[in-house]
PDB file of C-alpha atoms and ligand atoms in Angstrom:
ATOM      1  CA  MET V 212       7.731  23.435  11.438  1.00 76.00           C
ATOM      2  CA  SER V 213       8.979  21.686  14.528  1.00 86.00           C
ATOM      3  CA  VAL V 214       7.651  18.338  15.658  1.00 90.00           C
ATOM      4  CA  PRO V 215       5.983  18.350  19.091  1.00 90.00           C
ATOM      5  CA  ALA V 216       7.535  16.300  21.885  1.00 90.00           C
ATOM      6  CA  ALA V 217       7.030  12.558  21.473  1.00 84.00           C
ATOM      7  CA  PRO V 218       3.785  11.432  23.089  1.00 90.00           C
ATOM      8  CA  LEU V 219       3.917   8.989  25.962  1.00 92.00           C
ATOM      9  CA  ALA V 220       3.938   5.316  25.099  1.00 92.00           C
ATOM     10  CA  GLY V 221       0.329   4.148  25.014  1.00 91.00           C
ATOM     11  CA  GLN V 222      -1.029   7.697  25.505  1.00 95.00           C
ATOM     12  CA  PHE V 223      -3.652   7.001  22.817  1.00 95.00           C
ATOM     13  CA  GLU V 224      -3.911   3.253  23.309  1.00 95.00           C
ATOM     14  CA  GLY V 225      -5.109   1.452  20.192  1.00 96.00           C
ATOM     15  CA  GLY V 226      -4.288   4.169  17.658  1.00 97.00           C
ATOM     16  CA  CYS V 227      -2.979   7.700  17.266  1.00 98.00           C
ATOM     17  CA  ALA V 228      -3.214  10.385  14.590  1.00 98.00           C
ATOM     18  CA  PHE V 229      -1.081  13.420  13.836  1.00 98.00           C
ATOM     19  CA  ALA V 230      -3.099  16.288  12.384  1.00 96.00           C
ATOM     20  CA  ASP V 231      -2.478  20.015  12.161  1.00 90.00           C
ATOM     21  CA  GLY V 232       0.847  19.624  13.915  1.00 95.00           C
ATOM     22  CA  ALA V 233      -0.346  17.712  16.985  1.00 96.00           C
ATOM     23  CA  TYR V 234      -0.764  14.126  18.151  1.00 97.00           C
ATOM     24  CA  VAL V 235      -4.446  13.373  18.802  1.00 97.00           C
ATOM     25  CA  PRO V 236      -6.653  10.332  19.422  1.00 97.00           C
ATOM     26  CA  LEU V 237      -7.897   8.818  16.136  1.00 97.00           C
ATOM     27  CA  THR V 238     -11.440  10.007  16.747  1.00 96.00           C
ATOM     28  CA  GLU V 239     -10.290  13.639  16.982  1.00 95.00           C
ATOM     29  CA  ALA V 240      -8.431  13.803  13.645  1.00 95.00           C
ATOM     30  CA  ARG V 241     -10.350  15.982  11.150  1.00 94.00           C
ATOM     31  CA  ILE V 242      -9.945  17.291   7.619  1.00 95.00           C
ATOM     32  CA  SER V 243     -11.797  20.205   6.060  1.00 95.00           C
ATOM     33  CA  LEU V 244     -14.781  19.539   3.807  1.00 95.00           C
ATOM     34  CA  PHE V 245     -13.141  21.977   1.379  1.00 95.00           C
ATOM     35  CA  ASP V 246      -9.739  20.290   1.238  1.00 96.00           C
ATOM     36  CA  TRP V 247      -8.944  19.386  -2.383  1.00 97.00           C
ATOM     37  CA  GLY V 248      -7.633  16.105  -1.071  1.00 97.00           C
ATOM     38  CA  PHE V 249     -11.287  15.269  -0.420  1.00 96.00           C
ATOM     39  CA  THR V 250     -13.051  17.091  -3.269  1.00 95.00           C
ATOM     40  CA  ARG V 251     -10.530  16.280  -6.035  1.00 96.00           C
ATOM     41  CA  SER V 252      -8.488  13.318  -4.837  1.00 96.00           C
ATOM     42  CA  ASP V 253      -5.633  15.820  -4.957  1.00 98.00           C
ATOM     43  CA  ALA V 254      -3.457  14.035  -2.455  1.00 98.00           C
ATOM     44  CA  THR V 255      -0.808  11.422  -2.072  1.00 98.00           C
ATOM     45  CA  TYR V 256      -0.142   9.000   0.725  1.00 98.00           C
ATOM     46  CA  ASP V 257       1.906   6.039   1.787  1.00 98.00           C
ATOM     47  CA  VAL V 258       1.357   3.157   4.147  1.00 98.00           C
ATOM     48  CA  ALA V 259       4.181   1.575   6.073  1.00 98.00           C
ATOM     49  CA  THR V 260       3.846  -1.132   8.698  1.00 98.00           C
ATOM     50  CA  THR V 261       5.387  -2.169  11.950  1.00 98.00           C
ATOM     51  CA  TRP V 262       5.714  -5.821  12.801  1.00 98.00           C
ATOM     52  CA  GLN V 263       6.637  -7.035  16.279  1.00 98.00           C
ATOM     53  CA  GLY V 264       7.636  -3.548  17.332  1.00 98.00           C
ATOM     54  CA  ALA V 265       9.725  -2.450  14.338  1.00 98.00           C
ATOM     55  CA  PHE V 266       9.009  -0.634  11.080  1.00 98.00           C
ATOM     56  CA  PHE V 267       9.656  -2.740   7.965  1.00 98.00           C
ATOM     57  CA  ARG V 268      11.546  -0.992   5.121  1.00 98.00           C
ATOM     58  CA  LEU V 269      10.562   2.442   6.402  1.00 98.00           C
ATOM     59  CA  ASP V 270      13.244   4.131   4.272  1.00 98.00           C
ATOM     60  CA  ASP V 271      11.689   2.705   1.115  1.00 98.00           C
ATOM     61  CA  HIS V 272       8.266   4.033   2.120  1.00 98.00           C
ATOM     62  CA  LEU V 273       9.754   7.452   2.888  1.00 98.00           C
ATOM     63  CA  ASP V 274      11.568   7.494  -0.474  1.00 98.00           C
ATOM     64  CA  ARG V 275       8.333   6.666  -2.291  1.00 98.00           C
ATOM     65  CA  PHE V 276       6.320   9.239  -0.315  1.00 98.00           C
ATOM     66  CA  PHE V 277       8.795  12.069  -0.960  1.00 98.00           C
ATOM     67  CA  ALA V 278       8.975  11.093  -4.652  1.00 98.00           C
ATOM     68  CA  SER V 279       5.149  11.149  -4.861  1.00 98.00           C
ATOM     69  CA  LEU V 280       5.032  14.571  -3.182  1.00 98.00           C
ATOM     70  CA  SER V 281       7.478  15.979  -5.655  1.00 98.00           C
ATOM     71  CA  LYS V 282       5.676  14.492  -8.690  1.00 98.00           C
ATOM     72  CA  LEU V 283       2.387  16.089  -7.566  1.00 98.00           C
ATOM     73  CA  ARG V 284       4.038  19.399  -6.574  1.00 98.00           C
ATOM     74  CA  LEU V 285       2.990  18.925  -2.980  1.00 98.00           C
ATOM     75  CA  SER V 286       5.138  19.601   0.052  1.00 98.00           C
ATOM     76  CA  ILE V 287       5.051  18.952   3.768  1.00 98.00           C
ATOM     77  CA  PRO V 288       6.610  21.134   6.440  1.00 97.00           C
ATOM     78  CA  TYR V 289       8.757  18.283   7.779  1.00 98.00           C
ATOM     79  CA  ASP V 290      12.033  16.806   6.607  1.00 97.00           C
ATOM     80  CA  ARG V 291      12.694  13.100   6.449  1.00 98.00           C
ATOM     81  CA  GLY V 292      13.999  12.869  10.024  1.00 97.00           C
ATOM     82  CA  GLU V 293      10.993  14.760  11.378  1.00 97.00           C
ATOM     83  CA  LEU V 294       8.560  12.626   9.398  1.00 98.00           C
ATOM     84  CA  ARG V 295      10.201   9.499  10.768  1.00 98.00           C
ATOM     85  CA  GLN V 296       9.843  10.970  14.280  1.00 97.00           C
ATOM     86  CA  ILE V 297       6.102  11.648  13.735  1.00 98.00           C
ATOM     87  CA  LEU V 298       5.422   8.120  12.465  1.00 98.00           C
ATOM     88  CA  HIS V 299       7.327   6.593  15.373  1.00 98.00           C
ATOM     89  CA  GLY V 300       5.367   8.901  17.699  1.00 97.00           C
ATOM     90  CA  CYS V 301       2.013   7.657  16.342  1.00 98.00           C
ATOM     91  CA  VAL V 302       2.954   3.994  16.799  1.00 98.00           C
ATOM     92  CA  ARG V 303       4.401   4.607  20.246  1.00 97.00           C
ATOM     93  CA  ALA V 304       1.366   6.602  21.425  1.00 97.00           C
ATOM     94  CA  GLY V 305      -0.948   3.916  20.045  1.00 97.00           C
ATOM     95  CA  GLY V 306       1.008   1.271  21.990  1.00 97.00           C
ATOM     96  CA  LEU V 307       0.989  -0.821  18.793  1.00 98.00           C
ATOM     97  CA  LYS V 308       3.413  -3.635  17.997  1.00 98.00           C
ATOM     98  CA  ASP V 309       1.886  -4.642  14.643  1.00 98.00           C
ATOM     99  CA  ALA V 310       0.660  -1.463  12.989  1.00 98.00           C
ATOM    100  CA  TYR V 311      -0.670   0.093   9.792  1.00 98.00           C
ATOM    101  CA  VAL V 312       0.986   3.493   9.572  1.00 98.00           C
ATOM    102  CA  ALA V 313      -0.316   6.027   7.061  1.00 98.00           C
ATOM    103  CA  MET V 314       1.166   9.377   6.008  1.00 98.00           C
ATOM    104  CA  ILE V 315      -0.942  11.669   3.823  1.00 98.00           C
ATOM    105  CA  CYS V 316      -0.455  15.019   2.155  1.00 98.00           C
ATOM    106  CA  THR V 317      -3.447  16.830   0.660  1.00 98.00           C
ATOM    107  CA  ARG V 318      -3.508  19.946  -1.516  1.00 98.00           C
ATOM    108  CA  GLY V 319      -5.383  21.768   1.248  1.00 97.00           C
ATOM    109  CA  VAL V 320      -7.941  24.556   1.003  1.00 95.00           C
ATOM    110  CA  PRO V 321      -7.245  27.383  -1.458  1.00 92.00           C
ATOM    111  CA  PRO V 322      -8.417  30.847  -0.390  1.00 93.00           C
ATOM    112  CA  LYS V 323     -12.180  31.347  -0.818  1.00 90.00           C
ATOM    113  CA  GLY V 324     -13.134  31.381  -4.508  1.00 86.00           C
ATOM    114  CA  ALA V 325      -9.595  30.635  -5.717  1.00 91.00           C
ATOM    115  CA  ARG V 326      -9.132  27.828  -8.226  1.00 91.00           C
ATOM    116  CA  ASP V 327      -5.355  27.988  -8.401  1.00 94.00           C
ATOM    117  CA  PRO V 328      -3.727  25.000  -6.661  1.00 95.00           C
ATOM    118  CA  ARG V 329      -0.583  27.069  -6.063  1.00 95.00           C
ATOM    119  CA  MET V 330      -2.544  29.152  -3.585  1.00 95.00           C
ATOM    120  CA  ALA V 331      -3.468  26.242  -1.339  1.00 96.00           C
ATOM    121  CA  GLN V 332      -1.484  25.446   1.747  1.00 96.00           C
ATOM    122  CA  ASN V 333      -0.764  21.721   1.645  1.00 98.00           C
ATOM    123  CA  ARG V 334      -1.784  19.705   4.693  1.00 97.00           C
ATOM    124  CA  PHE V 335      -0.072  16.777   6.334  1.00 98.00           C
ATOM    125  CA  TYR V 336      -1.669  13.978   8.326  1.00 98.00           C
ATOM    126  CA  ALA V 337      -0.459  10.668   9.728  1.00 98.00           C
ATOM    127  CA  TYR V 338      -1.932   7.900  11.801  1.00 98.00           C
ATOM    128  CA  ALA V 339      -1.206   4.468  13.213  1.00 98.00           C
ATOM    129  CA  LEU V 340      -3.822   1.731  13.630  1.00 97.00           C
ATOM    130  CA  PRO V 341      -3.615  -1.980  14.432  1.00 98.00           C
ATOM    131  CA  TYR V 342      -2.157  -3.907  11.438  1.00 98.00           C
ATOM    132  CA  VAL V 343      -4.635  -4.237   8.554  1.00 97.00           C
ATOM    133  CA  TRP V 344      -4.731  -7.444   6.488  1.00 97.00           C
ATOM    134  CA  ILE V 345      -5.896  -7.384   2.839  1.00 95.00           C
ATOM    135  CA  ALA V 346      -7.293 -10.807   3.744  1.00 95.00           C
ATOM    136  CA  SER V 347      -7.097 -12.309   7.222  1.00 92.00           C
ATOM    137  CA  PRO V 348      -4.790 -15.313   7.754  1.00 91.00           C
ATOM    138  CA  GLU V 349      -7.957 -17.449   8.144  1.00 93.00           C
ATOM    139  CA  LYS V 350      -9.334 -16.200   4.803  1.00 94.00           C
ATOM    140  CA  GLN V 351      -5.939 -16.853   3.201  1.00 93.00           C
ATOM    141  CA  ALA V 352      -5.938 -20.442   4.461  1.00 92.00           C
ATOM    142  CA  GLN V 353      -9.520 -20.912   3.297  1.00 94.00           C
ATOM    143  CA  GLY V 354      -8.519 -19.523  -0.125  1.00 96.00           C
ATOM    144  CA  ILE V 355      -8.943 -16.123  -1.755  1.00 98.00           C
ATOM    145  CA  ASP V 356     -11.015 -16.082  -4.952  1.00 98.00           C
ATOM    146  CA  LEU V 357      -9.753 -13.286  -7.249  1.00 98.00           C
ATOM    147  CA  HIS V 358     -12.029 -11.749  -9.874  1.00 98.00           C
ATOM    148  CA  VAL V 359     -10.275 -10.488 -13.019  1.00 98.00           C
ATOM    149  CA  SER V 360     -12.325  -7.451 -13.917  1.00 98.00           C
ATOM    150  CA  SER V 361     -12.658  -6.107 -17.421  1.00 96.00           C
ATOM    151  CA  ARG V 362     -12.560  -2.618 -15.937  1.00 97.00           C
ATOM    152  CA  GLN V 363      -9.485  -0.621 -16.836  1.00 97.00           C
ATOM    153  CA  ARG V 364      -7.242   0.970 -14.252  1.00 97.00           C
ATOM    154  CA  ILE V 365      -7.136   4.731 -14.812  1.00 96.00           C
ATOM    155  CA  SER V 366      -4.587   5.265 -17.572  1.00 96.00           C
ATOM    156  CA  PRO V 367      -0.981   5.992 -16.562  1.00 96.00           C
ATOM    157  CA  ALA V 368      -1.207   8.769 -19.155  1.00 96.00           C
ATOM    158  CA  SER V 369      -3.760  10.434 -16.850  1.00 96.00           C
ATOM    159  CA  VAL V 370      -2.538   9.543 -13.388  1.00 96.00           C
ATOM    160  CA  ASP V 371       0.990   8.311 -12.717  1.00 97.00           C
ATOM    161  CA  PRO V 372       0.406   4.977 -10.955  1.00 97.00           C
ATOM    162  CA  THR V 373       3.835   5.146  -9.283  1.00 97.00           C
ATOM    163  CA  VAL V 374       2.405   8.011  -7.214  1.00 98.00           C
ATOM    164  CA  LYS V 375       0.391   6.345  -4.482  1.00 98.00           C
ATOM    165  CA  ASN V 376      -3.027   7.859  -5.031  1.00 97.00           C
ATOM    166  CA  TYR V 377      -6.676   7.839  -4.039  1.00 96.00           C
ATOM    167  CA  HIS V 378      -8.022   7.421  -7.601  1.00 96.00           C
ATOM    168  CA  TRP V 379      -9.784   4.255  -6.571  1.00 97.00           C
ATOM    169  CA  ILE V 380     -13.223   4.437  -8.217  1.00 97.00           C
ATOM    170  CA  ASP V 381     -12.171   1.858 -10.847  1.00 98.00           C
ATOM    171  CA  LEU V 382     -10.824  -0.447  -8.140  1.00 98.00           C
ATOM    172  CA  VAL V 383     -13.862  -0.030  -5.904  1.00 98.00           C
ATOM    173  CA  GLN V 384     -16.288  -0.689  -8.771  1.00 98.00           C
ATOM    174  CA  SER V 385     -14.324  -3.836  -9.628  1.00 98.00           C
ATOM    175  CA  LEU V 386     -14.781  -4.959  -6.020  1.00 98.00           C
ATOM    176  CA  PHE V 387     -18.554  -4.598  -6.366  1.00 98.00           C
ATOM    177  CA  ASP V 388     -18.339  -6.694  -9.568  1.00 97.00           C
ATOM    178  CA  ALA V 389     -16.412  -9.328  -7.629  1.00 98.00           C
ATOM    179  CA  TYR V 390     -18.857  -9.417  -4.718  1.00 98.00           C
ATOM    180  CA  ASP V 391     -21.867  -9.536  -7.074  1.00 98.00           C
ATOM    181  CA  ARG V 392     -20.350 -12.677  -8.636  1.00 98.00           C
ATOM    182  CA  GLY V 393     -19.434 -14.280  -5.313  1.00 98.00           C
ATOM    183  CA  HIS V 394     -15.655 -13.667  -5.429  1.00 98.00           C
ATOM    184  CA  ASP V 395     -13.501 -12.184  -2.668  1.00 98.00           C
ATOM    185  CA  THR V 396     -11.507  -9.466  -4.368  1.00 98.00           C
ATOM    186  CA  SER V 397     -10.571  -8.154  -7.797  1.00 98.00           C
ATOM    187  CA  CYS V 398      -7.874  -6.866 -10.081  1.00 98.00           C
ATOM    188  CA  VAL V 399      -8.214  -4.583 -13.091  1.00 98.00           C
ATOM    189  CA  VAL V 400      -6.602  -4.446 -16.521  1.00 98.00           C
ATOM    190  CA  ASP V 401      -4.923  -1.873 -18.771  1.00 98.00           C
ATOM    191  CA  ALA V 402      -6.062  -0.668 -22.202  1.00 96.00           C
ATOM    192  CA  GLU V 403      -4.386  -3.716 -23.828  1.00 96.00           C
ATOM    193  CA  GLY V 404      -6.217  -6.095 -21.515  1.00 95.00           C
ATOM    194  CA  CYS V 405      -3.167  -6.975 -19.394  1.00 98.00           C
ATOM    195  CA  VAL V 406      -3.502  -7.371 -15.646  1.00 98.00           C
ATOM    196  CA  THR V 407      -2.401  -4.352 -13.611  1.00 98.00           C
ATOM    197  CA  GLU V 408      -3.237  -4.291  -9.902  1.00 98.00           C
ATOM    198  CA  GLY V 409      -5.999  -4.662  -7.354  1.00 98.00           C
ATOM    199  CA  PRO V 410      -7.378  -2.570  -4.500  1.00 98.00           C
ATOM    200  CA  GLY V 411      -4.242  -2.391  -2.370  1.00 98.00           C
ATOM    201  CA  PHE V 412      -2.073  -5.040  -4.017  1.00 98.00           C
ATOM    202  CA  ASN V 413       0.137  -6.101  -6.936  1.00 98.00           C
ATOM    203  CA  VAL V 414      -0.498  -9.341  -8.810  1.00 98.00           C
ATOM    204  CA  PHE V 415       1.901 -12.218  -9.607  1.00 98.00           C
ATOM    205  CA  ALA V 416       1.534 -15.408 -11.655  1.00 98.00           C
ATOM    206  CA  VAL V 417       3.871 -18.409 -11.534  1.00 98.00           C
ATOM    207  CA  LYS V 418       4.116 -20.524 -14.698  1.00 98.00           C
ATOM    208  CA  ASP V 419       6.613 -23.366 -15.248  1.00 98.00           C
ATOM    209  CA  GLY V 420       8.700 -22.107 -12.340  1.00 97.00           C
ATOM    210  CA  VAL V 421       8.912 -18.503 -13.593  1.00 98.00           C
ATOM    211  CA  VAL V 422       7.393 -15.671 -11.558  1.00 98.00           C
ATOM    212  CA  HIS V 423       5.637 -13.006 -13.658  1.00 98.00           C
ATOM    213  CA  THR V 424       4.427  -9.549 -12.664  1.00 98.00           C
ATOM    214  CA  SER V 425       3.436  -6.429 -14.557  1.00 98.00           C
ATOM    215  CA  ASP V 426       6.107  -3.902 -15.462  1.00 98.00           C
ATOM    216  CA  HIS V 427       3.758  -0.963 -16.009  1.00 96.00           C
ATOM    217  CA  GLY V 428       0.519   0.662 -14.964  1.00 97.00           C
ATOM    218  CA  VAL V 429       0.998  -0.258 -11.327  1.00 98.00           C
ATOM    219  CA  LEU V 430       2.124   1.161  -8.041  1.00 98.00           C
ATOM    220  CA  GLU V 431       5.652  -0.065  -7.414  1.00 98.00           C
ATOM    221  CA  GLY V 432       4.624  -1.755  -4.192  1.00 98.00           C
ATOM    222  CA  ILE V 433       7.244  -2.109  -1.481  1.00 98.00           C
ATOM    223  CA  SER V 434       6.068  -5.681  -0.916  1.00 98.00           C
ATOM    224  CA  ARG V 435       6.203  -6.210  -4.715  1.00 98.00           C
ATOM    225  CA  ARG V 436       9.819  -5.050  -4.560  1.00 98.00           C
ATOM    226  CA  THR V 437      10.443  -7.377  -1.628  1.00 98.00           C
ATOM    227  CA  ALA V 438       9.028 -10.323  -3.611  1.00 98.00           C
ATOM    228  CA  ILE V 439      11.152  -9.351  -6.633  1.00 98.00           C
ATOM    229  CA  GLU V 440      14.313  -9.115  -4.511  1.00 98.00           C
ATOM    230  CA  LEU V 441      13.492 -12.406  -2.818  1.00 98.00           C
ATOM    231  CA  CYS V 442      13.209 -14.101  -6.222  1.00 98.00           C
ATOM    232  CA  ALA V 443      16.821 -13.050  -6.906  1.00 98.00           C
ATOM    233  CA  ARG V 444      17.937 -14.213  -3.479  1.00 98.00           C
ATOM    234  CA  LEU V 445      16.195 -17.580  -3.789  1.00 98.00           C
ATOM    235  CA  ASP V 446      17.232 -18.116  -7.425  1.00 98.00           C
ATOM    236  CA  ILE V 447      13.650 -18.082  -8.645  1.00 98.00           C
ATOM    237  CA  PRO V 448      13.387 -16.964 -12.292  1.00 98.00           C
ATOM    238  CA  LEU V 449      11.460 -13.708 -12.659  1.00 98.00           C
ATOM    239  CA  ARG V 450       9.945 -11.853 -15.598  1.00 98.00           C
ATOM    240  CA  VAL V 451       8.702  -8.282 -15.118  1.00 98.00           C
ATOM    241  CA  ALA V 452       6.703  -7.574 -18.278  1.00 98.00           C
ATOM    242  CA  PRO V 453       3.101  -7.017 -19.404  1.00 98.00           C
ATOM    243  CA  LEU V 454       0.974  -9.688 -17.691  1.00 98.00           C
ATOM    244  CA  PRO V 455      -1.679 -11.034 -20.104  1.00 98.00           C
ATOM    245  CA  VAL V 456      -4.942 -12.180 -18.506  1.00 98.00           C
ATOM    246  CA  ASP V 457      -4.489 -15.607 -20.156  1.00 98.00           C
ATOM    247  CA  LEU V 458      -1.149 -16.044 -18.420  1.00 98.00           C
ATOM    248  CA  LEU V 459      -2.838 -15.343 -15.083  1.00 98.00           C
ATOM    249  CA  ARG V 460      -5.743 -17.696 -15.843  1.00 98.00           C
ATOM    250  CA  GLY V 461      -3.365 -20.435 -16.999  1.00 98.00           C
ATOM    251  CA  ALA V 462      -0.858 -20.002 -14.146  1.00 98.00           C
ATOM    252  CA  ASP V 463       0.285 -22.843 -11.879  1.00 98.00           C
ATOM    253  CA  GLU V 464       0.263 -20.487  -8.897  1.00 98.00           C
ATOM    254  CA  VAL V 465      -1.026 -16.965  -8.299  1.00 98.00           C
ATOM    255  CA  PHE V 466      -0.253 -14.611  -5.440  1.00 98.00           C
ATOM    256  CA  ILE V 467      -0.716 -10.955  -4.554  1.00 98.00           C
ATOM    257  CA  THR V 468       1.549  -8.666  -2.563  1.00 98.00           C
ATOM    258  CA  SER V 469       0.642  -5.860  -0.191  1.00 98.00           C
ATOM    259  CA  SER V 470       1.943  -4.182   2.924  1.00 98.00           C
ATOM    260  CA  GLY V 471      -1.374  -5.473   4.290  1.00 97.00           C
ATOM    261  CA  GLY V 472      -0.241  -9.085   4.558  1.00 97.00           C
ATOM    262  CA  GLY V 473       2.916  -9.490   2.455  1.00 98.00           C
ATOM    263  CA  VAL V 474       2.724 -12.386   0.004  1.00 98.00           C
ATOM    264  CA  LEU V 475      -0.822 -13.796  -0.130  1.00 98.00           C
ATOM    265  CA  PRO V 476      -1.672 -16.945  -2.096  1.00 98.00           C
ATOM    266  CA  ILE V 477      -4.686 -16.950  -4.413  1.00 98.00           C
ATOM    267  CA  ALA V 478      -6.795 -20.115  -4.469  1.00 98.00           C
ATOM    268  CA  LYS V 479      -9.186 -19.348  -7.337  1.00 98.00           C
ATOM    269  CA  ILE V 480      -9.437 -17.058 -10.335  1.00 98.00           C
ATOM    270  CA  ASP V 481     -13.075 -16.213 -11.031  1.00 98.00           C
ATOM    271  CA  GLY V 482     -14.127 -19.307  -9.128  1.00 98.00           C
ATOM    272  CA  LYS V 483     -11.774 -21.682 -11.000  1.00 98.00           C
ATOM    273  CA  PRO V 484      -9.196 -23.348  -8.707  1.00 98.00           C
ATOM    274  CA  VAL V 485      -5.567 -22.363  -9.311  1.00 98.00           C
ATOM    275  CA  PRO V 486      -3.738 -25.728  -9.769  1.00 98.00           C
ATOM    276  CA  LYS V 487      -1.294 -25.240  -6.883  1.00 98.00           C
ATOM    277  CA  PHE V 488      -2.609 -23.609  -3.735  1.00 97.00           C
ATOM    278  CA  PRO V 489      -0.652 -22.562  -1.878  1.00 94.00           C
ATOM    279  CA  GLY V 490       1.979 -23.280  -4.496  1.00 97.00           C
ATOM    280  CA  PRO V 491       5.578 -24.118  -3.554  1.00 98.00           C
ATOM    281  CA  VAL V 492       7.032 -20.910  -5.044  1.00 98.00           C
ATOM    282  CA  THR V 493       4.416 -18.769  -3.290  1.00 98.00           C
ATOM    283  CA  GLN V 494       5.087 -20.600  -0.036  1.00 98.00           C
ATOM    284  CA  ARG V 495       8.846 -20.006  -0.268  1.00 98.00           C
ATOM    285  CA  LEU V 496       8.335 -16.321  -0.984  1.00 98.00           C
ATOM    286  CA  GLN V 497       5.776 -15.963   1.790  1.00 98.00           C
ATOM    287  CA  ASP V 498       8.083 -17.617   4.339  1.00 98.00           C
ATOM    288  CA  ALA V 499      11.002 -15.495   3.166  1.00 98.00           C
ATOM    289  CA  TYR V 500       8.870 -12.323   3.296  1.00 98.00           C
ATOM    290  CA  TRP V 501       8.250 -12.782   7.009  1.00 98.00           C
ATOM    291  CA  ALA V 502      11.773 -14.055   7.706  1.00 98.00           C
ATOM    292  CA  ILE V 503      13.437 -10.904   6.372  1.00 98.00           C
ATOM    293  CA  HIS V 504      11.429  -8.816   8.841  1.00 98.00           C
ATOM    294  CA  GLU V 505      14.086 -10.034  11.308  1.00 97.00           C
ATOM    295  CA  GLU V 506      17.008  -8.664   9.284  1.00 98.00           C
ATOM    296  CA  PRO V 507      18.480  -5.495  10.836  1.00 97.00           C
ATOM    297  CA  GLN V 508      18.795  -3.579   7.540  1.00 97.00           C
ATOM    298  CA  TYR V 509      14.997  -3.665   7.104  1.00 98.00           C
ATOM    299  CA  ARG V 510      14.072  -2.998  10.744  1.00 98.00           C
ATOM    300  CA  ASP V 511      13.538   0.319  12.428  1.00 98.00           C
ATOM    301  CA  PRO V 512      12.550  -0.479  16.027  1.00 98.00           C
ATOM    302  CA  VAL V 513      10.040   1.713  17.864  1.00 98.00           C
ATOM    303  CA  GLN V 514      11.029   2.918  21.356  1.00 95.00           C
ATOM    304  CA  TYR V 515       8.098   2.192  23.657  1.00 93.00           C
ATOM    305  CA  THR V 516       9.707   3.242  26.947  1.00 85.00           C
TER     306      THR V 516
HETATM  307  C1  PLP I 891      -3.166   0.400  -5.971  1.00 86.55           C
HETATM  308  C2  PLP I 891      -2.143  -0.312  -5.152  1.00 86.55           C
HETATM  309  N1  PLP I 891      -1.294  -1.174  -5.743  1.00 86.55           N
HETATM  310  C3  PLP I 891      -0.373  -1.850  -5.043  1.00 86.55           C
HETATM  311  C4  PLP I 891      -0.264  -1.703  -3.660  1.00 86.55           C
HETATM  312  C5  PLP I 891       0.775  -2.476  -2.882  1.00 86.55           C
HETATM  313  O1  PLP I 891       1.781  -1.614  -2.404  1.00 86.55           O
HETATM  314  P1  PLP I 891       2.644  -1.973  -1.134  1.00 86.55           P
HETATM  315  O2  PLP I 891       3.294  -3.272  -1.385  1.00 86.55           O
HETATM  316  O3  PLP I 891       3.634  -0.848  -1.014  1.00 86.55           O
HETATM  317  O4  PLP I 891       1.708  -2.033   0.030  1.00 86.55           O
HETATM  318  C6  PLP I 891      -1.105  -0.798  -3.013  1.00 86.55           C
HETATM  319  C7  PLP I 891      -1.007  -0.599  -1.562  1.00 86.55           C
HETATM  320  O5  PLP I 891      -1.892  -0.025  -0.935  1.00 86.55           O
HETATM  321  C8  PLP I 891      -2.063  -0.078  -3.776  1.00 86.55           C
HETATM  322  O6  PLP I 891      -2.889   0.797  -3.182  1.00 86.55           O
END
């Protein structure tokens, strides 16, 4: 399928969607009530960002999205170059410099009465909105209080967590638990009681100068990868292995990573202050996270004119 001509810069000021092969204002993007993406969470997606007018690590997001499509036996009618063009088009039409840019593929609607996913025509959607923070910079400065839920993330034996997915009921319920107890956000555990991830982020603990993060049961976040690569660059010891809850609770520093804010320091675990907030290792990684947005190999500038 060919991609329509690029929309004008700012044509849909404030945000633009791409649905059913056309660029449209956000409020006009629709999906069918009968799309399995909605009724069965049979979908995959990815979220990239632009910062100061350029995509950050777009190739890594595209790699992950195409890998997720293939693992779920989904396909989109666009190749990598065309997808890139669509995402650029959404940001350009939205006139956005700092943007949250989503790409989604759903199973679609099988013919009436059919229950065979092979008969559904997969659907593709994309949109760009103003940048979304997991926690605003003000909230980060004030201090995020993370609840460690005893709820288990859906097992990797059931749903491959490296496929970015909408199986979020466990995560959403853990958020309610957190709010009920007066905390700001939450993370969930695996069947062995080790920390996995939270609603939209990966979790890191720093103990005696070593950075720890889970090696399994999690989405391989692009910002997680950035933090891991930055540890190597900055000579910070790193251990990617199961992350016991006790290690998190006893950590010197805790941070989370997300495309919605990069490296975000955690001030409290279940209301108990983390000893160093923001800790020196977290601070170095956070500074480096934003600094590498300037490096040409990670930037894909949007043409606004
Ligand atoms: C469940 C989950 N884990 C981790 C992440 C972090 O991934 P990334 O760094 O690519 O934003 C996300 C992002 O939305 C997520 O949904």
